[in-house]
mmCIF file of C-alpha atoms in Angstrom:
data_model
loop_
_atom_site.group_PDB
_atom_site.id
_atom_site.type_symbol
_atom_site.label_atom_id
_atom_site.label_comp_id
_atom_site.label_asym_id
_atom_site.label_seq_id
_atom_site.Cartn_x
_atom_site.Cartn_y
_atom_site.Cartn_z
ATOM 1 C CA UNK O 7 6.211 -15.153 -44.727
ATOM 2 C CA UNK O 8 9.217 -17.186 -45.882
ATOM 3 C CA UNK O 9 9.559 -20.688 -44.576
ATOM 4 C CA UNK O 10 12.211 -23.173 -45.583
ATOM 5 C CA UNK O 11 11.659 -26.885 -45.732
ATOM 6 C CA UNK O 12 14.461 -29.230 -44.810
ATOM 7 C CA UNK O 13 16.878 -29.203 -47.720
ATOM 8 C CA UNK O 14 18.347 -32.487 -46.628
ATOM 9 C CA UNK O 15 15.260 -34.526 -47.478
ATOM 10 C CA UNK O 16 14.295 -32.820 -50.708
ATOM 11 C CA UNK O 17 14.623 -34.612 -54.074
ATOM 12 C CA UNK O 18 17.270 -32.211 -55.374
ATOM 13 C CA UNK O 19 19.592 -32.907 -52.446
ATOM 14 C CA UNK O 20 19.063 -36.644 -52.759
ATOM 15 C CA UNK O 21 20.008 -36.326 -56.428
ATOM 16 C CA UNK O 22 23.201 -34.545 -55.346
ATOM 17 C CA UNK O 23 24.026 -37.391 -52.977
ATOM 18 C CA UNK O 24 23.588 -39.974 -55.743
ATOM 19 C CA UNK O 25 26.237 -38.151 -57.758
ATOM 20 C CA UNK O 26 28.556 -37.873 -54.778
ATOM 21 C CA UNK O 27 32.092 -39.042 -55.215
ATOM 22 C CA UNK O 28 34.117 -39.620 -52.110
ATOM 23 C CA UNK O 29 36.339 -36.788 -50.922
ATOM 24 C CA UNK O 30 39.945 -37.524 -50.036
ATOM 25 C CA UNK O 31 40.762 -38.571 -46.491
ATOM 26 C CA UNK O 32 42.567 -35.243 -46.006
ATOM 27 C CA UNK O 33 39.616 -33.181 -47.284
ATOM 28 C CA UNK O 34 36.897 -34.920 -45.274
ATOM 29 C CA UNK O 35 37.754 -33.206 -41.943
ATOM 30 C CA UNK O 36 37.367 -29.820 -43.666
ATOM 31 C CA UNK O 37 33.991 -30.741 -45.136
ATOM 32 C CA UNK O 38 32.645 -32.087 -41.846
ATOM 33 C CA UNK O 39 34.205 -29.507 -39.505
ATOM 34 C CA UNK O 40 31.437 -28.108 -37.292
ATOM 35 C CA UNK O 41 33.372 -25.251 -35.710
ATOM 36 C CA UNK O 42 34.718 -22.079 -37.313
ATOM 37 C CA UNK O 43 36.410 -23.084 -40.591
ATOM 38 C CA UNK O 44 38.483 -19.884 -40.611
ATOM 39 C CA UNK O 45 40.051 -20.848 -37.279
ATOM 40 C CA UNK O 46 40.945 -24.273 -38.700
ATOM 41 C CA UNK O 47 42.639 -22.568 -41.651
ATOM 42 C CA UNK O 48 44.507 -20.194 -39.333
ATOM 43 C CA UNK O 49 45.665 -23.104 -37.166
ATOM 44 C CA UNK O 50 47.022 -24.876 -40.284
ATOM 45 C CA UNK O 51 48.449 -21.857 -42.127
ATOM 46 C CA UNK O 52 49.207 -19.201 -39.518
ATOM 47 C CA UNK O 53 47.385 -16.576 -41.601
ATOM 48 C CA UNK O 54 43.849 -15.772 -42.735
ATOM 49 C CA UNK O 55 42.099 -12.803 -44.243
ATOM 50 C CA UNK O 56 38.660 -12.177 -45.645
ATOM 51 C CA UNK O 57 37.554 -10.093 -48.609
ATOM 52 C CA UNK O 58 33.916 -9.103 -49.047
ATOM 53 C CA UNK O 59 33.068 -9.411 -52.739
ATOM 54 C CA UNK O 60 29.433 -8.289 -52.676
ATOM 55 C CA UNK O 61 26.529 -7.633 -50.359
ATOM 56 C CA UNK O 62 23.230 -7.126 -52.125
ATOM 57 C CA UNK O 63 19.529 -7.841 -52.241
ATOM 58 C CA UNK O 64 18.462 -9.994 -55.168
ATOM 59 C CA UNK O 65 15.394 -11.769 -56.426
ATOM 60 C CA UNK O 66 15.458 -15.382 -55.224
ATOM 61 C CA UNK O 67 16.994 -17.541 -57.944
ATOM 62 C CA UNK O 68 15.912 -20.890 -59.301
ATOM 63 C CA UNK O 69 18.686 -22.527 -57.262
ATOM 64 C CA UNK O 70 17.450 -20.980 -54.019
ATOM 65 C CA UNK O 71 13.861 -21.927 -54.724
ATOM 66 C CA UNK O 72 14.581 -25.476 -55.923
ATOM 67 C CA UNK O 73 17.597 -26.566 -53.861
ATOM 68 C CA UNK O 74 16.985 -24.590 -50.665
ATOM 69 C CA UNK O 75 13.189 -24.720 -51.003
ATOM 70 C CA UNK O 76 12.836 -21.003 -50.216
ATOM 71 C CA UNK O 77 9.529 -19.326 -50.886
ATOM 72 C CA UNK O 78 10.872 -15.807 -50.345
ATOM 73 C CA UNK O 79 10.761 -13.464 -53.343
ATOM 74 C CA UNK O 80 13.866 -11.566 -52.248
ATOM 75 C CA UNK O 81 17.046 -12.692 -50.513
ATOM 76 C CA UNK O 82 20.181 -10.993 -49.267
ATOM 77 C CA UNK O 83 23.523 -12.355 -50.510
ATOM 78 C CA UNK O 84 26.865 -11.755 -48.865
ATOM 79 C CA UNK O 85 29.743 -13.173 -50.877
ATOM 80 C CA UNK O 86 33.267 -13.423 -49.513
ATOM 81 C CA UNK O 87 36.630 -15.010 -50.217
ATOM 82 C CA UNK O 88 38.772 -16.379 -47.400
ATOM 83 C CA UNK O 89 42.523 -16.322 -47.957
ATOM 84 C CA UNK O 90 45.687 -17.756 -46.426
ATOM 85 C CA UNK O 91 48.750 -15.755 -47.446
ATOM 86 C CA UNK O 92 46.902 -14.069 -50.323
ATOM 87 C CA UNK O 93 45.834 -17.453 -51.748
ATOM 88 C CA UNK O 94 42.025 -17.853 -51.966
ATOM 89 C CA UNK O 95 40.986 -20.986 -50.053
ATOM 90 C CA UNK O 96 37.192 -20.780 -50.254
ATOM 91 C CA UNK O 97 34.326 -18.739 -51.558
ATOM 92 C CA UNK O 98 31.277 -18.365 -49.327
ATOM 93 C CA UNK O 99 27.791 -17.109 -50.063
ATOM 94 C CA UNK O 100 25.426 -16.339 -47.204
ATOM 95 C CA UNK O 101 21.783 -16.461 -48.272
ATOM 96 C CA UNK O 102 19.275 -14.729 -46.016
ATOM 97 C CA UNK O 103 15.577 -14.713 -46.846
ATOM 98 C CA UNK O 104 14.207 -11.197 -46.378
ATOM 99 C CA UNK O 105 11.879 -12.278 -43.582
ATOM 100 C CA UNK O 106 14.904 -13.510 -41.592
ATOM 101 C CA UNK O 107 16.801 -10.318 -42.315
ATOM 102 C CA UNK O 108 13.861 -8.189 -41.172
ATOM 103 C CA UNK O 109 13.263 -10.181 -37.976
ATOM 104 C CA UNK O 110 16.939 -10.178 -37.012
ATOM 105 C CA UNK O 111 18.230 -6.987 -38.607
ATOM 106 C CA UNK O 112 20.076 -5.897 -35.445
ATOM 107 C CA UNK O 113 22.107 -9.108 -35.620
ATOM 108 C CA UNK O 114 22.996 -8.856 -39.304
ATOM 109 C CA UNK O 115 23.922 -5.163 -39.081
ATOM 110 C CA UNK O 116 26.922 -6.459 -37.134
ATOM 111 C CA UNK O 117 28.269 -7.957 -40.407
ATOM 112 C CA UNK O 118 29.661 -4.501 -41.157
ATOM 113 C CA UNK O 119 32.249 -5.039 -38.402
ATOM 114 C CA UNK O 120 32.221 -8.804 -37.696
ATOM 115 C CA UNK O 121 32.448 -11.970 -39.748
ATOM 116 C CA UNK O 122 29.490 -14.291 -40.158
ATOM 117 C CA UNK O 123 31.505 -16.958 -38.355
ATOM 118 C CA UNK O 124 31.885 -14.680 -35.339
ATOM 119 C CA UNK O 125 28.123 -14.056 -35.361
ATOM 120 C CA UNK O 126 27.286 -17.751 -35.646
ATOM 121 C CA UNK O 127 29.712 -19.105 -33.082
ATOM 122 C CA UNK O 128 29.386 -16.146 -30.710
ATOM 123 C CA UNK O 129 25.594 -16.355 -30.420
ATOM 124 C CA UNK O 130 23.773 -19.089 -28.509
ATOM 125 C CA UNK O 131 20.569 -18.246 -30.387
ATOM 126 C CA UNK O 132 22.027 -19.447 -33.708
ATOM 127 C CA UNK O 133 22.190 -23.190 -34.288
ATOM 128 C CA UNK O 134 23.207 -25.206 -37.310
ATOM 129 C CA UNK O 135 20.175 -27.299 -38.240
ATOM 130 C CA UNK O 136 21.768 -29.188 -41.105
ATOM 131 C CA UNK O 137 25.079 -29.547 -42.877
ATOM 132 C CA UNK O 138 25.928 -31.509 -45.987
ATOM 133 C CA UNK O 139 28.693 -31.617 -48.552
ATOM 134 C CA UNK O 140 28.853 -32.520 -52.208
ATOM 135 C CA UNK O 141 31.034 -31.998 -55.236
ATOM 136 C CA UNK O 142 30.324 -29.690 -58.154
ATOM 137 C CA UNK O 143 31.596 -29.398 -61.701
ATOM 138 C CA UNK O 144 30.874 -27.168 -64.689
ATOM 139 C CA UNK O 145 27.420 -28.783 -64.865
ATOM 140 C CA UNK O 146 26.348 -27.182 -61.562
ATOM 141 C CA UNK O 147 25.150 -23.608 -61.079
ATOM 142 C CA UNK O 148 27.297 -23.154 -57.983
ATOM 143 C CA UNK O 149 30.431 -23.606 -60.092
ATOM 144 C CA UNK O 150 29.462 -20.563 -62.150
ATOM 145 C CA UNK O 151 29.142 -18.299 -59.111
ATOM 146 C CA UNK O 152 32.945 -18.218 -59.138
ATOM 147 C CA UNK O 153 35.305 -16.093 -61.147
ATOM 148 C CA UNK O 154 37.166 -18.477 -63.464
ATOM 149 C CA UNK O 155 40.589 -17.454 -62.153
ATOM 150 C CA UNK O 156 39.642 -18.976 -58.769
ATOM 151 C CA UNK O 157 39.574 -22.534 -60.110
ATOM 152 C CA UNK O 158 41.404 -22.396 -63.489
ATOM 153 C CA UNK O 159 41.570 -25.975 -64.803
ATOM 154 C CA UNK O 160 40.045 -27.639 -61.739
ATOM 155 C CA UNK O 161 37.257 -29.978 -62.831
ATOM 156 C CA UNK O 162 35.674 -30.716 -59.431
ATOM 157 C CA UNK O 163 35.221 -28.519 -56.372
ATOM 158 C CA UNK O 164 33.710 -29.403 -53.005
ATOM 159 C CA UNK O 165 30.848 -27.560 -51.329
ATOM 160 C CA UNK O 166 29.681 -27.362 -47.722
ATOM 161 C CA UNK O 167 26.029 -26.404 -47.410
ATOM 162 C CA UNK O 168 24.726 -25.383 -43.985
ATOM 163 C CA UNK O 169 21.311 -24.321 -42.782
ATOM 164 C CA UNK O 170 21.164 -22.198 -39.622
ATOM 165 C CA UNK O 171 18.245 -21.247 -37.418
ATOM 166 C CA UNK O 172 18.041 -18.091 -35.312
ATOM 167 C CA UNK O 173 16.021 -18.206 -32.096
ATOM 168 C CA UNK O 174 13.666 -20.780 -33.665
ATOM 169 C CA UNK O 175 12.072 -18.120 -35.897
ATOM 170 C CA UNK O 176 14.313 -17.554 -38.884
ATOM 171 C CA UNK O 177 16.662 -19.518 -41.110
ATOM 172 C CA UNK O 178 19.569 -18.675 -43.364
ATOM 173 C CA UNK O 179 22.042 -20.653 -45.429
ATOM 174 C CA UNK O 180 25.787 -20.701 -45.951
ATOM 175 C CA UNK O 181 27.340 -22.186 -49.090
ATOM 176 C CA UNK O 182 31.126 -22.626 -48.904
ATOM 177 C CA UNK O 183 33.008 -23.715 -52.025
ATOM 178 C CA UNK O 184 36.511 -24.973 -51.274
ATOM 179 C CA UNK O 185 39.046 -23.706 -53.795
ATOM 180 C CA UNK O 186 42.349 -25.199 -55.015
ATOM 181 C CA UNK O 187 44.262 -22.813 -52.711
ATOM 182 C CA UNK O 188 43.287 -24.920 -49.709
ATOM 183 C CA UNK O 189 45.176 -27.957 -51.057
ATOM 184 C CA UNK O 190 48.453 -27.142 -49.317
ATOM 185 C CA UNK O 191 46.672 -27.363 -45.958
ATOM 186 C CA UNK O 192 45.237 -30.848 -46.671
ATOM 187 C CA UNK O 193 48.409 -32.793 -45.941
ATOM 188 C CA UNK O 194 49.458 -32.493 -49.591
ATOM 189 C CA UNK O 195 46.476 -34.434 -50.945
ATOM 190 C CA UNK O 196 44.815 -32.660 -53.915
ATOM 191 C CA UNK O 197 41.084 -31.981 -54.059
#
C-alpha cells in the first residue's frame, strides 16, 4: 500500500526553502492562491483553454520517491498546459499513486470530461493538505519536464506544489510550473 509522508517537513523540501528567492509582489498572489488558478487567469485575461499533453502510467521516478516521499512503484501522470489567448501560462503535472487511483477510480475517470480543478473544487471529499512554492532553474529536474520552447531564455521559473487528500484514504499531488506567458497578467512585473 502506498503512503505518503508530509513533503513539507522532509529534508529535500527544507533544502528547497533554503534556496528560495523571493517572488515578486505581483507573482506572490498567484503562488499562494488557494482557489481555482484557472478561474483567476480567466478573470485577469478573459480567456483560458487547456491542452492535455499526456496521460500515462509510469514507474515512480527518483523525484517522486525523494521529494514526494512516495513508496508506490507505479504512478499515473496527467500533464497539461493552460493557456490564455494561445499563450501557455503554466504546465501542470498531476501525480497519482496507483493505490489512490485504484481506490478512487470512479472519481478520476471523470478527468476524461472534466478538469482536475473542477474535480478538486467541486468535491467536498478532496482537501488540500499542503501547498508550497519554490523556484527552479536548469539545475532542477522539474525544469526539464518542460519543452524548451515553453521557457526559451528564462533562467528561473516558479512552482506551486500541492498535496491533496481524498476522503482521508488517498493522496495525490499537483505540480504547477508558471511559465513566462503569465507575465502579462502579473501587473507587468516579470517573473
